[in-house]
Short mmCIF file of C-alpha atoms in Angstrom, two decimals:
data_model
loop_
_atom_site.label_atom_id
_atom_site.label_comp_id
_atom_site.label_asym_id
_atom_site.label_seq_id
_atom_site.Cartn_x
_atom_site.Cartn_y
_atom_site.Cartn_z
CA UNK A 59 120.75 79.16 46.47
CA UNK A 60 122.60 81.49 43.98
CA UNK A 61 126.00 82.22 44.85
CA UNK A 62 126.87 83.83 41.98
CA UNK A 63 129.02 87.13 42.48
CA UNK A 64 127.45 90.52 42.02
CA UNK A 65 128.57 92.15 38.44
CA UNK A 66 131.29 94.80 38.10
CA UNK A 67 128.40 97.28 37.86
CA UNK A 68 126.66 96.60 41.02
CA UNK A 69 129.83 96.06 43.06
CA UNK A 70 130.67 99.56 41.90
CA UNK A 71 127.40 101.43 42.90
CA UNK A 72 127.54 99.69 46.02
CA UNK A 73 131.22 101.14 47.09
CA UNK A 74 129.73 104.80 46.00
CA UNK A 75 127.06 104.12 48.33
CA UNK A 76 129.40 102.97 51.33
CA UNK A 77 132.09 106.07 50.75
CA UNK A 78 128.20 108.57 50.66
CA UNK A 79 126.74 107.33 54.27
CA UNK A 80 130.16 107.33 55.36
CA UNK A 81 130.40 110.70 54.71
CA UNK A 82 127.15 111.33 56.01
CA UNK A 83 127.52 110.08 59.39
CA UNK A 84 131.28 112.06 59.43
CA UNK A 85 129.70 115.69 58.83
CA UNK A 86 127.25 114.64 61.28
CA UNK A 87 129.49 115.22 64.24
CA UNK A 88 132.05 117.66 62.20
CA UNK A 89 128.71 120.10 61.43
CA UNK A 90 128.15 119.64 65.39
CA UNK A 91 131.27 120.10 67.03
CA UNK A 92 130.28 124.04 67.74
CA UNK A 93 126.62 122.41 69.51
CA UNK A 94 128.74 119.27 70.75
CA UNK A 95 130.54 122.57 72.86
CA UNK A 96 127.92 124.77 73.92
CA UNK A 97 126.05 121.62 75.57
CA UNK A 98 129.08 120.12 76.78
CA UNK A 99 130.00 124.05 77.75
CA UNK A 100 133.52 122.97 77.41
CA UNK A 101 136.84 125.63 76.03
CA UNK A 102 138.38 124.78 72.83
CA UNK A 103 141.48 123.21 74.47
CA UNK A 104 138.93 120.03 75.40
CA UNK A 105 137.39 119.95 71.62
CA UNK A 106 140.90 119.32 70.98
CA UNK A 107 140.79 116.06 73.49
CA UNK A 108 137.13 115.57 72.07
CA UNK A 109 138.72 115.32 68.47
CA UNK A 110 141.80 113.09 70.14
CA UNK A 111 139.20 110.73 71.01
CA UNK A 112 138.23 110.35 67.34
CA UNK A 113 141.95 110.32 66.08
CA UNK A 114 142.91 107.70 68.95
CA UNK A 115 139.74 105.31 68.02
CA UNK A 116 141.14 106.03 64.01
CA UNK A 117 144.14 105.05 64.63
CA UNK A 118 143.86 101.90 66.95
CA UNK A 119 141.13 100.88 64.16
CA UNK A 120 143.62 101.49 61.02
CA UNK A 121 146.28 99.62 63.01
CA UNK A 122 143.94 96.37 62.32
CA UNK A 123 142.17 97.10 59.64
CA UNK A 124 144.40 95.27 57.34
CA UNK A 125 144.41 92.55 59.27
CA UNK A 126 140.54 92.30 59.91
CA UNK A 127 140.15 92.78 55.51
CA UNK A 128 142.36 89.86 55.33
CA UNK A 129 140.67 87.41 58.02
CA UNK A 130 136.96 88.23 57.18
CA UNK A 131 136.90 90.27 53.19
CA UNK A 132 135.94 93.77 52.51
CA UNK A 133 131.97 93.24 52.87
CA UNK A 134 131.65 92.03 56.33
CA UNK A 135 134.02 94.64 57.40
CA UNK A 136 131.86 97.26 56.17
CA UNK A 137 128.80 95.80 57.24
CA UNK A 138 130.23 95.88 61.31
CA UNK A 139 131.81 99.14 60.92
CA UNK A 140 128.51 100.70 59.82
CA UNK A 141 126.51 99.45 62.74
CA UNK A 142 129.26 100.31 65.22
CA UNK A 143 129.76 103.89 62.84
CA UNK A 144 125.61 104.34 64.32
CA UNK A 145 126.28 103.59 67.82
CA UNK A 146 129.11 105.28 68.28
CA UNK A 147 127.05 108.86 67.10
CA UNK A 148 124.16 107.59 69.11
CA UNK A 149 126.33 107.75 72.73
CA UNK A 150 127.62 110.51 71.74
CA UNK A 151 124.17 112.02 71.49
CA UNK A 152 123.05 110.48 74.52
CA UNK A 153 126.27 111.75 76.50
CA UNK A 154 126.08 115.40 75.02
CA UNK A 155 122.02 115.74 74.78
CA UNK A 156 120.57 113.88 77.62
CA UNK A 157 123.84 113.56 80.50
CA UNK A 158 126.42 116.48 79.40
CA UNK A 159 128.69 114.17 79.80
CA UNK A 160 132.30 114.26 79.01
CA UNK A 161 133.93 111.42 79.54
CA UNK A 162 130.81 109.37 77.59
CA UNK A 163 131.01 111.95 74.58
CA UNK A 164 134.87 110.68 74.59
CA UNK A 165 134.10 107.16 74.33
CA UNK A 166 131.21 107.92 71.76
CA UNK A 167 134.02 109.51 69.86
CA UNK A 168 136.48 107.04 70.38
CA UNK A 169 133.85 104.50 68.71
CA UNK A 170 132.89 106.90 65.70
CA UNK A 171 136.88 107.12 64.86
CA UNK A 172 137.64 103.44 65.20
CA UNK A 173 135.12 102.76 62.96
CA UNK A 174 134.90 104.79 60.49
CA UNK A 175 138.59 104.88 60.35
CA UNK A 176 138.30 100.68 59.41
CA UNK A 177 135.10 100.93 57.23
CA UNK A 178 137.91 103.54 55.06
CA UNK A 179 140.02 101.33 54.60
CA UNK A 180 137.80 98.51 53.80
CA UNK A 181 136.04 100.71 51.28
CA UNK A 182 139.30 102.07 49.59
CA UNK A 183 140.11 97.70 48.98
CA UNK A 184 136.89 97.33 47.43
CA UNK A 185 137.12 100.64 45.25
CA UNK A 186 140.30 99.49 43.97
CA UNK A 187 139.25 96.35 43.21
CA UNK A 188 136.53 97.40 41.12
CA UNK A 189 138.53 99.75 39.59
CA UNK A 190 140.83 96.90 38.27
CA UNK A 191 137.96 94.77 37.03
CA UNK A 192 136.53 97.63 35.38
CA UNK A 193 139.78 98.54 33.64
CA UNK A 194 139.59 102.44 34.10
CA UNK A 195 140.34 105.13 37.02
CA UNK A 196 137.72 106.01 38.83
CA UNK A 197 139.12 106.14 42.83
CA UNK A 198 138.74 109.86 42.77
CA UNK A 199 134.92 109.50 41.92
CA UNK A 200 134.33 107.22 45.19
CA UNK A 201 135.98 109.83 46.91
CA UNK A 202 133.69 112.44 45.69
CA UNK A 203 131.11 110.25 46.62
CA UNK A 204 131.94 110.72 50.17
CA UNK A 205 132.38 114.58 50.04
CA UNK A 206 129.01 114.57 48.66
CA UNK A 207 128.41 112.84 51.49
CA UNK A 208 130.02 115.28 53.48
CA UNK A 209 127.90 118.07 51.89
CA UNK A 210 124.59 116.71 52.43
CA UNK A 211 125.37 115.46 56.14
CA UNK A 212 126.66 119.49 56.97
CA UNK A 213 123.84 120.92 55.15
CA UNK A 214 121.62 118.76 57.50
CA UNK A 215 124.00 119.74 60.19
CA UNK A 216 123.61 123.35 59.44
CA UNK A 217 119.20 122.63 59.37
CA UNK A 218 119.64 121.13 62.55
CA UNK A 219 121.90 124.16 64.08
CA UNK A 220 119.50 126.67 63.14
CA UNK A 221 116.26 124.61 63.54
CA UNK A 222 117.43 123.94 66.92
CA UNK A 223 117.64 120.42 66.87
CA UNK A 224 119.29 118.45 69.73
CA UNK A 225 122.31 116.50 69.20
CA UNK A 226 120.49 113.44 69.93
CA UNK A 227 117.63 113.31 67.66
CA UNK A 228 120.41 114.20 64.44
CA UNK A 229 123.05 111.72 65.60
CA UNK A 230 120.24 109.05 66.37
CA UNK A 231 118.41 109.68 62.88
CA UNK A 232 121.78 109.07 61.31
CA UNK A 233 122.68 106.40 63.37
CA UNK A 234 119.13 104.65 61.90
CA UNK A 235 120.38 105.27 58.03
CA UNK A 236 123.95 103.99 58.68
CA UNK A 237 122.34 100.63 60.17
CA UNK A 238 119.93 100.19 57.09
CA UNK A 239 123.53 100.95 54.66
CA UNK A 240 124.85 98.41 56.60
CA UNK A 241 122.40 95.44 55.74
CA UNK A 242 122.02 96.60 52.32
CA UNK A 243 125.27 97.22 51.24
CA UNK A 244 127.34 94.27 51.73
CA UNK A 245 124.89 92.58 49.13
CA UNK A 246 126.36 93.61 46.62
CA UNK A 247 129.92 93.52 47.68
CA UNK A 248 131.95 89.95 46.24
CA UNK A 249 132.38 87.56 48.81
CA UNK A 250 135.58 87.38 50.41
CA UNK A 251 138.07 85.27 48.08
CA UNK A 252 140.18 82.54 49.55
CA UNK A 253 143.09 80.67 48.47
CA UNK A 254 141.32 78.12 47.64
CA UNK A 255 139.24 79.79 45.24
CA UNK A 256 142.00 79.60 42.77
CA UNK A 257 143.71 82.81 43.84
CA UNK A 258 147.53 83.65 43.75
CA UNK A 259 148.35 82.73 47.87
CA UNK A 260 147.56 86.05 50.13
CA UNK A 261 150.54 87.82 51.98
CA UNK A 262 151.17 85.83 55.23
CA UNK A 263 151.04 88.41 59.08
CA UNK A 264 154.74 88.44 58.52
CA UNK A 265 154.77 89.54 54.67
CA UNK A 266 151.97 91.96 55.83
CA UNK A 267 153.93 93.88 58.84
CA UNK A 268 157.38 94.02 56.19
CA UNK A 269 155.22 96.04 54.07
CA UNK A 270 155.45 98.76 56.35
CA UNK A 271 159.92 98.91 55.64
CA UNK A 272 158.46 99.35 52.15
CA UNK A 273 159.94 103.13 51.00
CA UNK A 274 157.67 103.87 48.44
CA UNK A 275 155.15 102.88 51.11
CA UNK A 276 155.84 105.40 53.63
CA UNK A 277 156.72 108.07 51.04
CA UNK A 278 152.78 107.85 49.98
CA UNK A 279 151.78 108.05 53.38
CA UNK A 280 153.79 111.04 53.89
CA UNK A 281 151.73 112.68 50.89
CA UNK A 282 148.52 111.39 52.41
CA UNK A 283 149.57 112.92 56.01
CA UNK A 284 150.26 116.18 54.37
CA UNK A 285 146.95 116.01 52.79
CA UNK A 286 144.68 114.55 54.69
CA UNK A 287 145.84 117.40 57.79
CA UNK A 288 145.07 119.75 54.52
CA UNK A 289 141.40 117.98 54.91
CA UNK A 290 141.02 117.31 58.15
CA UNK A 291 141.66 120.67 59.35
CA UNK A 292 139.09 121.78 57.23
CA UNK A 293 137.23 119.48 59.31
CA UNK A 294 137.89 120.34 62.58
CA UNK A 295 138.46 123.03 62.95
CA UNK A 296 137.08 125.32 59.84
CA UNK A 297 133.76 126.22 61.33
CA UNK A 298 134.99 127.60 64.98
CA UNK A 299 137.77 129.32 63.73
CA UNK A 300 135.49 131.52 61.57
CA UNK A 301 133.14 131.58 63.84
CA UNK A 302 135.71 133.03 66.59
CA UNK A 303 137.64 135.04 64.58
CA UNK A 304 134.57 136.73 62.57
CA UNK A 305 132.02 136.45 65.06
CA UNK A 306 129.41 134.17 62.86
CA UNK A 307 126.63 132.29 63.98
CA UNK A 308 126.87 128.25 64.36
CA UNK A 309 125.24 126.80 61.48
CA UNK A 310 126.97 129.93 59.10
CA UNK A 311 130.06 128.45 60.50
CA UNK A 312 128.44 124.65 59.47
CA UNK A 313 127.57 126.06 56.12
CA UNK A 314 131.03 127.53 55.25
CA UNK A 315 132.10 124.08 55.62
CA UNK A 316 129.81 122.85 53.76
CA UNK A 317 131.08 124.89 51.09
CA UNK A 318 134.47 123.59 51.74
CA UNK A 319 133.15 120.16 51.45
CA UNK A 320 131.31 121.50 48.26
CA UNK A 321 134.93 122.38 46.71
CA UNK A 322 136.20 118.94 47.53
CA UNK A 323 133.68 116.71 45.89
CA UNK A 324 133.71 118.96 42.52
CA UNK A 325 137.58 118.97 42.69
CA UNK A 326 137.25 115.21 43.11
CA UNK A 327 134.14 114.81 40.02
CA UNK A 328 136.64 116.93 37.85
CA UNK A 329 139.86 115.07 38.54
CA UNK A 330 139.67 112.08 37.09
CA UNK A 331 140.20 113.26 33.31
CA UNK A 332 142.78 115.56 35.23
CA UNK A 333 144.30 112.15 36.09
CA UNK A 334 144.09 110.56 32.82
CA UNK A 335 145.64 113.29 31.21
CA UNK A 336 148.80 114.27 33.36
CA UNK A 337 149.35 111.98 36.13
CA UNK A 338 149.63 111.77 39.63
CA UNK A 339 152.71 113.49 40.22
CA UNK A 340 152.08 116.78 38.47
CA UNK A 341 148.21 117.06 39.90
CA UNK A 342 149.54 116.38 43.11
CA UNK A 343 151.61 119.44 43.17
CA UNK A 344 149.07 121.52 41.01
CA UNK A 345 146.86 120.28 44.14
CA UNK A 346 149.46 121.32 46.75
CA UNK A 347 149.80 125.05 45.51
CA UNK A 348 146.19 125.55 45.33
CA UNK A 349 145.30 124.31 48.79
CA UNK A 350 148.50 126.39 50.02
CA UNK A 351 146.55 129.81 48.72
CA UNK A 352 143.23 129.11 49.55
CA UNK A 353 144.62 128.18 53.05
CA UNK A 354 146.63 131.65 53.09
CA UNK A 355 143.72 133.75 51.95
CA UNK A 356 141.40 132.22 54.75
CA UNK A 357 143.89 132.96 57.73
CA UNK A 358 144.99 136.46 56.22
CA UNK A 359 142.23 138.18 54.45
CA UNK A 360 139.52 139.09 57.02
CA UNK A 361 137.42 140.15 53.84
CA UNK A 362 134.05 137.66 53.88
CA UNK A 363 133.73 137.16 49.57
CA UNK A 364 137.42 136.43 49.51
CA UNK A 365 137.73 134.04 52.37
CA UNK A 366 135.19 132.02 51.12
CA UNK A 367 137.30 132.06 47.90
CA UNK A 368 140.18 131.02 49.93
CA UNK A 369 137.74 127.96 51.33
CA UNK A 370 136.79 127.45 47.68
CA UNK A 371 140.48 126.69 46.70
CA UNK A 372 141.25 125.11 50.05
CA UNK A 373 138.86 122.71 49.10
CA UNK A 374 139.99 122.03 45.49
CA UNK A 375 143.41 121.68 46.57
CA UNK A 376 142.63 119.23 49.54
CA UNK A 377 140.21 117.18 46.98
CA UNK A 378 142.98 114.47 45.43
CA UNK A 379 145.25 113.81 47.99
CA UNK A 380 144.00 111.09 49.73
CA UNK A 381 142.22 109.04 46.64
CA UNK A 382 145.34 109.35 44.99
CA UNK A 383 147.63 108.11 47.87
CA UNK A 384 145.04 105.20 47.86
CA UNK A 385 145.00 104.61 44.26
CA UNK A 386 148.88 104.35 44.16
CA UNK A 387 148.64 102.29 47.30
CA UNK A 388 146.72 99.84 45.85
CA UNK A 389 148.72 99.27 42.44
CA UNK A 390 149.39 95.85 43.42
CA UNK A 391 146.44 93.81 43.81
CA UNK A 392 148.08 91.15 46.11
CA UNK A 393 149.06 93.53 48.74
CA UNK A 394 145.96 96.34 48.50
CA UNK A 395 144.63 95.68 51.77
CA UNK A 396 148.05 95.91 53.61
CA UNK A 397 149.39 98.33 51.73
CA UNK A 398 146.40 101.22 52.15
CA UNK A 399 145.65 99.82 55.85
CA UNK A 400 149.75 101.20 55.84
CA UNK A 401 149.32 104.44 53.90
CA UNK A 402 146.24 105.01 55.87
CA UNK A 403 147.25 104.67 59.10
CA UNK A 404 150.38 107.14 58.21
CA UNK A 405 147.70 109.54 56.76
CA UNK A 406 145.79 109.22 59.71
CA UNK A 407 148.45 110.48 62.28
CA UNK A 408 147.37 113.67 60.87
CA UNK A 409 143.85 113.26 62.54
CA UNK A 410 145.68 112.14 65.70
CA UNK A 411 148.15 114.64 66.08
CA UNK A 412 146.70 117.49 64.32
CA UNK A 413 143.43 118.41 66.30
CA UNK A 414 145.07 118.51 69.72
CA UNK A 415 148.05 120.54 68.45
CA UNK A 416 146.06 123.45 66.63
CA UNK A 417 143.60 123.25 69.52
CA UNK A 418 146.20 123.88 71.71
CA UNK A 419 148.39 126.20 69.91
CA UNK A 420 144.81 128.38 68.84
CA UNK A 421 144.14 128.80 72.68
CA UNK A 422 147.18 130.94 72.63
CA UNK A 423 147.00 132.32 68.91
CA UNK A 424 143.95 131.77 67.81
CA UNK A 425 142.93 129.15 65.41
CA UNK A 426 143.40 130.59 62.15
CA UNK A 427 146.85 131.66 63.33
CA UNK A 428 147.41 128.47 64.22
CA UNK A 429 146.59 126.96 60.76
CA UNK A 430 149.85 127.88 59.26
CA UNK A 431 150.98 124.27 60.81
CA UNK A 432 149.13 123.09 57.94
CA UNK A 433 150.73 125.35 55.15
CA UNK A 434 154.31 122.93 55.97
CA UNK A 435 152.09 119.67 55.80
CA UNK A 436 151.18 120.91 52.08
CA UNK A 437 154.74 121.43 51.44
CA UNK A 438 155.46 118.14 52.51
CA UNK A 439 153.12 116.52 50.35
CA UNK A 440 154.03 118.61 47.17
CA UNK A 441 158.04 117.23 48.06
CA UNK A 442 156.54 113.50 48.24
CA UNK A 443 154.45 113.61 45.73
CA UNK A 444 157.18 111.19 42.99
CA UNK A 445 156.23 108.64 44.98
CA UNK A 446 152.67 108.28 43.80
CA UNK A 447 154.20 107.98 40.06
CA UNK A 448 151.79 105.26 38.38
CA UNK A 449 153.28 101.23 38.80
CA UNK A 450 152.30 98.50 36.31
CA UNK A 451 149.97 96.99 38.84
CA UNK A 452 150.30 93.00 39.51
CA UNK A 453 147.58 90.75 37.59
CA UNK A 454 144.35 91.05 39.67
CA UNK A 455 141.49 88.12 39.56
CA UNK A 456 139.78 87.54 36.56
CA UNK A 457 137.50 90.56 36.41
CA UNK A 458 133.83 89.91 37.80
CA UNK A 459 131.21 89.45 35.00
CA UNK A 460 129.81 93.03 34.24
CA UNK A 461 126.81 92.28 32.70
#
């Protein structure tokens, strides 16, 4: 049997390919959340609790995801978190398509956010750690991976709005692909590396829970929370906000975010020599102001070509955020997992917190109103960013043969 490890190469194209159906299978139910209403025939106050499901399952799964990394290695995480990505959109479908009902659609959610939330992390380790065997910056690039993700999965979101299609046969369809992902991917992912394998000794559970009095630690994760609520706002809440406020059809609302998600993966294609050329800190607050006016134009100019600008910028700000915070997270190789299972699970309060509160507050001043929460989140980020300044990363593994 040959149990020799996959080469830099293929352990690279195999991480793009987990961060694309993982975006897939996310703008499934984001490019749905207008349909996931109508059938549920539910008021925006209980998409917020619909979303809360997602963020609670995120959160509980980032809590462990560290941990679970650690115990089993990066490709068997990914492998479980795809199946249980599938099954979580297929309930959902069942509960919205075939029973309308809620509590179900919560618990499909719930299941969609916890793991998703754990294949993330597990993805980001694996990124980095190609990254360090190949020697070169490329984090941003698996992130745009995913938004082209995201853009494929709401332009089928927005086929399936218009064609009619039920919620069911879209979420089961991508339920199938994220099940095949899962058997292939893991492949070509290095198996998990033990102590005994030669390798420096792994941070111990206690080690592992001190990382999170780590300052610089939090500080990232503050920039990440900023950012990903810049994102995941986008997410949630983009398409009915427009569609309320301007009166637009469902899938126009799923293709505006599709153009949003458009803006994101070229601001994330076009970043890297960004990157190379003046660090993290400055393109994190180059990143910060943009987002901030594309944000502003969308809730104040009621004029269709220059909101979509406003998306367009929204989208380029949002775009580094969160593969930077991961990048910097992961500068030492020892502690990756830990470390962005930490800045990750501080990112993600944004995904708990945030779609209940601007559901809430947008029931009594509208949603685009009630996106200047997000304007302070960018302004929090921009304050952070120093944190994110580039560390002389601790010795990794011998890098794996790229032949």
């Amino acid at each position: 049997m040959n149990t020799a490890p996959p080469s830099v190469t293929a352990w690279r194209n195999a991480v793009f390919v987990a961060f694309t159906v993982n975006g897939l299978g996310m703008a499934a139910w984001i490019s749905r959340i207008p349909a996931l209403r109508d059938q549920l025939d539910i008021p925006v106050s209980q998409v917020g609790i619909l979303l809360f499901a997602i963020s609670t399952g995120a959160i509980l799964g980032l809590l462990i995801s560290g941990h679970l990394v650690h115990a089993i290695g990066g490709a068997q995480t990914i492998r479980l978190t795809l199946l249980a990505f599938g099954l979580g959109l297929i309930l959902t479908g069942a509960a919205t398509t075939l029973l309308s009902n809620f509590v179900l659609a919560l618990l499909g959610m719930a299941i969609t956010g916890f793991a998703g939330a754990v294949c993330d992390v597990a993805m980001n380790v694996e990124g980095a750690g190609a990254e360090r065997a190949l020697r070169r910056n490329i984090m941003p690039w698996y992130h745009a991976s995913w938004s082209l993700g995201t853009v494929a999965g709401a332009g089928i979101g927005s086929a399936a709005a218009f064609a009619g299609v039920p919620v069911l046969v879209h979420f089961g369809l991508m339920g199938v692909l994220l099940a095949v992902a899962a058997v292939i991917v893991p492949r070509w992912l290095p198996a998990h590396i033990t102590e005994e394998e030669g390798q420096e000794p792994r941070p111990d559970f206690r080690e592992r829970m001190a990382i999170w009095t780590d300052p610089r630690t939090l500080l990232i994760g503050l920039i990440v929370l900023g950012m990903a609520f810049t994102e995941g706002s986008a997410n949630d809440w983009l398409a009915l906000a427009l569609i309320d406020a301007h009166e637009l059809e469902n899938g126009t609302g799923a293709l505006l975010f599709g153009v949003f998600a458009a803006a994101m993966t070229i601001g994330r294609i076009v970043g890297v020599p960004i990157l190379d050329r003046f660090g993290r800190v400055p393109v994190l607050r180059a990143s910060a102001l943009t987002a901030a006016v594309g944000l502003a134009i969308v809730i104040l100019v009621p004029i269709p070509a220059l909101y979509v600008v406003g998306i367009v910028l929204w989208g380029l700000g949002a775009s580094l955020g969160f593969p930077v915070g991961m990048s910097a997270a992961a500068d030492d190789a020892r502690t990756a997992a830990a470390r962005v299972s930490a800045v990750a699970t501080v990112g993600y309060f944004a995904f708990l917190v945030g779609p209940p509160l601007i559901g809430f507050v947008g029931e009594q001043i509208g949603l685009l109103n009630a996106l200047f929460i997000v304007l302070a989140l960018i302004v929090l980020s921009a304050v952070m960013s120093p944190a994110a300044r580039e560390q002389t990363p601790t010795p990794d593994a011998e890098p794996v043969d790229a032949s």
